[in-house]
Amino acid sequence: MTSPADYTEKIPNNVSLHEDRRLQRALESWQPDFLDWWQTMGPSLPTQDVYLRTAVNVGREGWAHFGHVPMKDYRWGIFLAEQDPERRIGFGEHKGEPAWQKVPGEYRADLLRLIVIQGDTEPASVEQQRNLGATAPSLYDLRNLFQVNVEEGRHLWAMVYLLHAYFGREGREEAAELLHRNSGSSDAPRILGAFNEETPDWLSFYMFTYFTDRDGKYQLGTLKESAFDPLSRTCEFMLKEEAHHMMVGTTGVDRVVERTAQVMVENDTDEVAALGAIPLPVIQRYLNFHYSVSLDLFGGETSTNVANYYTAGLKGRWSEDRRQDDHQLTDDSIMVDALVDPGDGTRSISEVEVAALTGLNTDLRRQYIIDCRGGVNRWNKILADAGLPQRLKLPHIAFNRRVGAFAGIEATPDGHMLSTAEWERRLGEWLPTAVDKTYVRSLMRPVYERGRIAAWIAPPRNGINGKPFDYDYVHLS
């Protein structure tokens, strides 16, 4: 069972850490390394304090406290959602059995890998966003950046707790390595490709928090179903915090599109670069890149590893309890995206039928794609409300893929296959060019005055926690 959040401890927690002195000492010995990493690889902009939310409970109501906190004094803690003593495994060959409170020996290596991969993404995004504070478009946005950063740091703590508490020496070693790898490093990069990409500007940040953090939502959602109850409860609480990160991305792109539409209408022109806004084709190219890179995070269209994870009860499906099937899938099938060769030497983008268990990556990716369309619909409504005919769209699933069935081909955003030479010639039509990136970076001039905002983005409709937009969200050093 969890206990109330205890902030009197050196490491705030609701897992009664004080009752396991050995674990407590191990985590307290890891804490200085984490703080050193935060000082070295965390936000680089000096601040006095920031208006942040801090988790104080795990219930549905009143779970967070808001207040100005010096970043160096932020209290990262370990929080698991409340335990259900009657919880049963909901899928796989162990369906109906009591959820596991300890790691079964036969699944130890697989669970360790799943936790390490999830844990590796958390500090990676902080590293990617390290220097964005220097170009924040407003204090409101600066505060949101820092909120995302500190919560990614707490999500790292969540995975490190599991590694220390349940995986012995190997877990401690893996926890140490989470601080030794760095995003984009040539010697020790992060495990997943998207987390080695740079996030050099705020349009990239909004796209990342919309598309890549949304992938995180779905990955956490599958782990929340895990038969290993501590992992399930950890991810359940992480999802509560992850919602804010996606809100930052969704409304961030909202406001970029809104400002661009305003400038287009006010000046009766599509050529808004000279007027200090971000042209819609540039927004589309950024969208294409971040969406396609995020699709790769779901892995190949088929996977025996994921099938085995599901059968073993380690990792379920999104909204497993809402699925109308036997939750074992041994006799079911699914159509998955594929590159099909009919035997005449040609290839085409199509679908093939495979066992449902091996197609679980496709199932999850499709849930994600449906979700992503919601954001595009929002952005297109902004354009429609402004009386503009232009529309943004998600590119085809085969576009710019480096993982899975389409990794070996090139395809247009409309899904038409083309030669490598043609791809190289037309790449600038579909993905951000050096000119695009240089222009967007040229707009990234900090605005730190209360109530003011950069000219390339619209102000938010609402502030944080009932505060107005012109609230003093951040006090700079």
PDB file of C-alpha atoms in Angstrom, residues 87 89-95 100 103-104 106-118 167 191-192 218-219 221-228 231 297-300 302-318 320 327-330 356-361 364:
ATOM      1  CA  ARG A  87      -6.013  -6.313  -8.692  1.00  0.00           C
ATOM      2  CA  ILE A  89      -3.809  -9.534 -14.343  1.00  0.00           C
ATOM      3  CA  GLY A  90      -5.982  -8.439 -17.247  1.00  0.00           C
ATOM      4  CA  PHE A  91      -4.414 -10.155 -20.257  1.00  0.00           C
ATOM      5  CA  GLY A  92      -2.023 -12.799 -21.525  1.00  0.00           C
ATOM      6  CA  GLU A  93      -1.477 -16.325 -20.295  1.00  0.00           C
ATOM      7  CA  HIS A  94      -1.628 -15.211 -16.642  1.00  0.00           C
ATOM      8  CA  LYS A  95      -4.986 -13.461 -17.103  1.00  0.00           C
ATOM      9  CA  TRP A 100       2.712  -9.528  -9.149  1.00  0.00           C
ATOM     10  CA  VAL A 103       9.523  -9.636 -10.287  1.00  0.00           C
ATOM     11  CA  PRO A 104       9.072 -13.228 -11.511  1.00  0.00           C
ATOM     12  CA  GLU A 106      11.603 -15.825 -15.738  1.00  0.00           C
ATOM     13  CA  TYR A 107      10.621 -12.293 -16.748  1.00  0.00           C
ATOM     14  CA  ARG A 108      13.354 -10.386 -14.949  1.00  0.00           C
ATOM     15  CA  ALA A 109      15.482  -9.540 -18.002  1.00  0.00           C
ATOM     16  CA  ASP A 110      12.514  -8.390 -20.092  1.00  0.00           C
ATOM     17  CA  LEU A 111      11.068  -6.208 -17.330  1.00  0.00           C
ATOM     18  CA  LEU A 112      14.486  -4.698 -16.701  1.00  0.00           C
ATOM     19  CA  ARG A 113      14.838  -3.763 -20.364  1.00  0.00           C
ATOM     20  CA  LEU A 114      11.377  -2.203 -20.556  1.00  0.00           C
ATOM     21  CA  ILE A 115      12.053  -0.067 -17.476  1.00  0.00           C
ATOM     22  CA  VAL A 116      15.508   0.994 -18.677  1.00  0.00           C
ATOM     23  CA  ILE A 117      14.206   2.064 -22.094  1.00  0.00           C
ATOM     24  CA  GLN A 118      11.386   4.078 -20.515  1.00  0.00           C
ATOM     25  CA  PHE A 167      16.606  -5.490  -9.617  1.00  0.00           C
ATOM     26  CA  ILE A 191      18.739   4.410 -26.648  1.00  0.00           C
ATOM     27  CA  LEU A 192      15.942   5.629 -28.965  1.00  0.00           C
ATOM     28  CA  TYR A 218       0.883   5.478 -25.251  1.00  0.00           C
ATOM     29  CA  GLN A 219       4.009   3.652 -24.099  1.00  0.00           C
ATOM     30  CA  GLY A 221      -0.407   3.348 -21.142  1.00  0.00           C
ATOM     31  CA  THR A 222       0.778  -0.125 -22.170  1.00  0.00           C
ATOM     32  CA  LEU A 223       3.067  -0.388 -19.138  1.00  0.00           C
ATOM     33  CA  LYS A 224       0.228   0.731 -16.860  1.00  0.00           C
ATOM     34  CA  GLU A 225      -1.469  -2.542 -17.772  1.00  0.00           C
ATOM     35  CA  SER A 226       1.557  -4.579 -16.648  1.00  0.00           C
ATOM     36  CA  ALA A 227       1.087  -7.567 -14.360  1.00  0.00           C
ATOM     37  CA  PHE A 228       4.053  -6.224 -12.379  1.00  0.00           C
ATOM     38  CA  LEU A 231       5.414  -0.705 -12.628  1.00  0.00           C
ATOM     39  CA  LEU A 297       9.325   4.980 -31.690  1.00  0.00           C
ATOM     40  CA  PHE A 298       6.612   2.331 -31.896  1.00  0.00           C
ATOM     41  CA  GLY A 299       9.029  -0.089 -33.550  1.00  0.00           C
ATOM     42  CA  GLY A 300       8.357  -2.425 -36.447  1.00  0.00           C
ATOM     43  CA  THR A 302       5.326  -6.784 -36.337  1.00  0.00           C
ATOM     44  CA  SER A 303       7.314  -7.907 -33.311  1.00  0.00           C
ATOM     45  CA  THR A 304       7.716 -11.281 -31.658  1.00  0.00           C
ATOM     46  CA  ASN A 305       9.234  -9.542 -28.630  1.00  0.00           C
ATOM     47  CA  VAL A 306       6.097  -7.477 -28.079  1.00  0.00           C
ATOM     48  CA  ALA A 307       3.962 -10.585 -28.638  1.00  0.00           C
ATOM     49  CA  ASN A 308       5.951 -12.326 -25.919  1.00  0.00           C
ATOM     50  CA  TYR A 309       5.629  -9.296 -23.600  1.00  0.00           C
ATOM     51  CA  TYR A 310       1.864  -9.404 -24.019  1.00  0.00           C
ATOM     52  CA  THR A 311       1.543 -13.137 -23.531  1.00  0.00           C
ATOM     53  CA  ALA A 312       3.716 -12.949 -20.414  1.00  0.00           C
ATOM     54  CA  GLY A 313       1.647 -10.069 -18.992  1.00  0.00           C
ATOM     55  CA  LEU A 314       4.501  -7.537 -19.035  1.00  0.00           C
ATOM     56  CA  LYS A 315       3.000  -4.980 -21.392  1.00  0.00           C
ATOM     57  CA  GLY A 316      -0.628  -4.693 -22.453  1.00  0.00           C
ATOM     58  CA  ARG A 317      -2.567  -2.710 -25.012  1.00  0.00           C
ATOM     59  CA  TRP A 318      -3.828   0.826 -24.749  1.00  0.00           C
ATOM     60  CA  GLU A 320      -6.870  -3.017 -22.360  1.00  0.00           C
ATOM     61  CA  HIS A 327      -7.393 -10.471 -23.934  1.00  0.00           C
ATOM     62  CA  GLN A 328      -5.180 -13.368 -25.004  1.00  0.00           C
ATOM     63  CA  LEU A 329      -5.410 -13.046 -28.806  1.00  0.00           C
ATOM     64  CA  THR A 330      -4.033 -16.492 -29.556  1.00  0.00           C
ATOM     65  CA  ALA A 356      -2.776 -10.274 -33.669  1.00  0.00           C
ATOM     66  CA  LEU A 357      -0.076 -10.916 -31.079  1.00  0.00           C
ATOM     67  CA  THR A 358       2.748 -10.066 -33.464  1.00  0.00           C
ATOM     68  CA  GLY A 359       0.875  -6.987 -34.730  1.00  0.00           C
ATOM     69  CA  LEU A 360       0.559  -5.234 -31.369  1.00  0.00           C
ATOM     70  CA  ASN A 361       2.965  -2.458 -32.363  1.00  0.00           C
ATOM     71  CA  LEU A 364      -0.680   0.841 -30.634  1.00  0.00           C
TER      72      LEU A 364
END
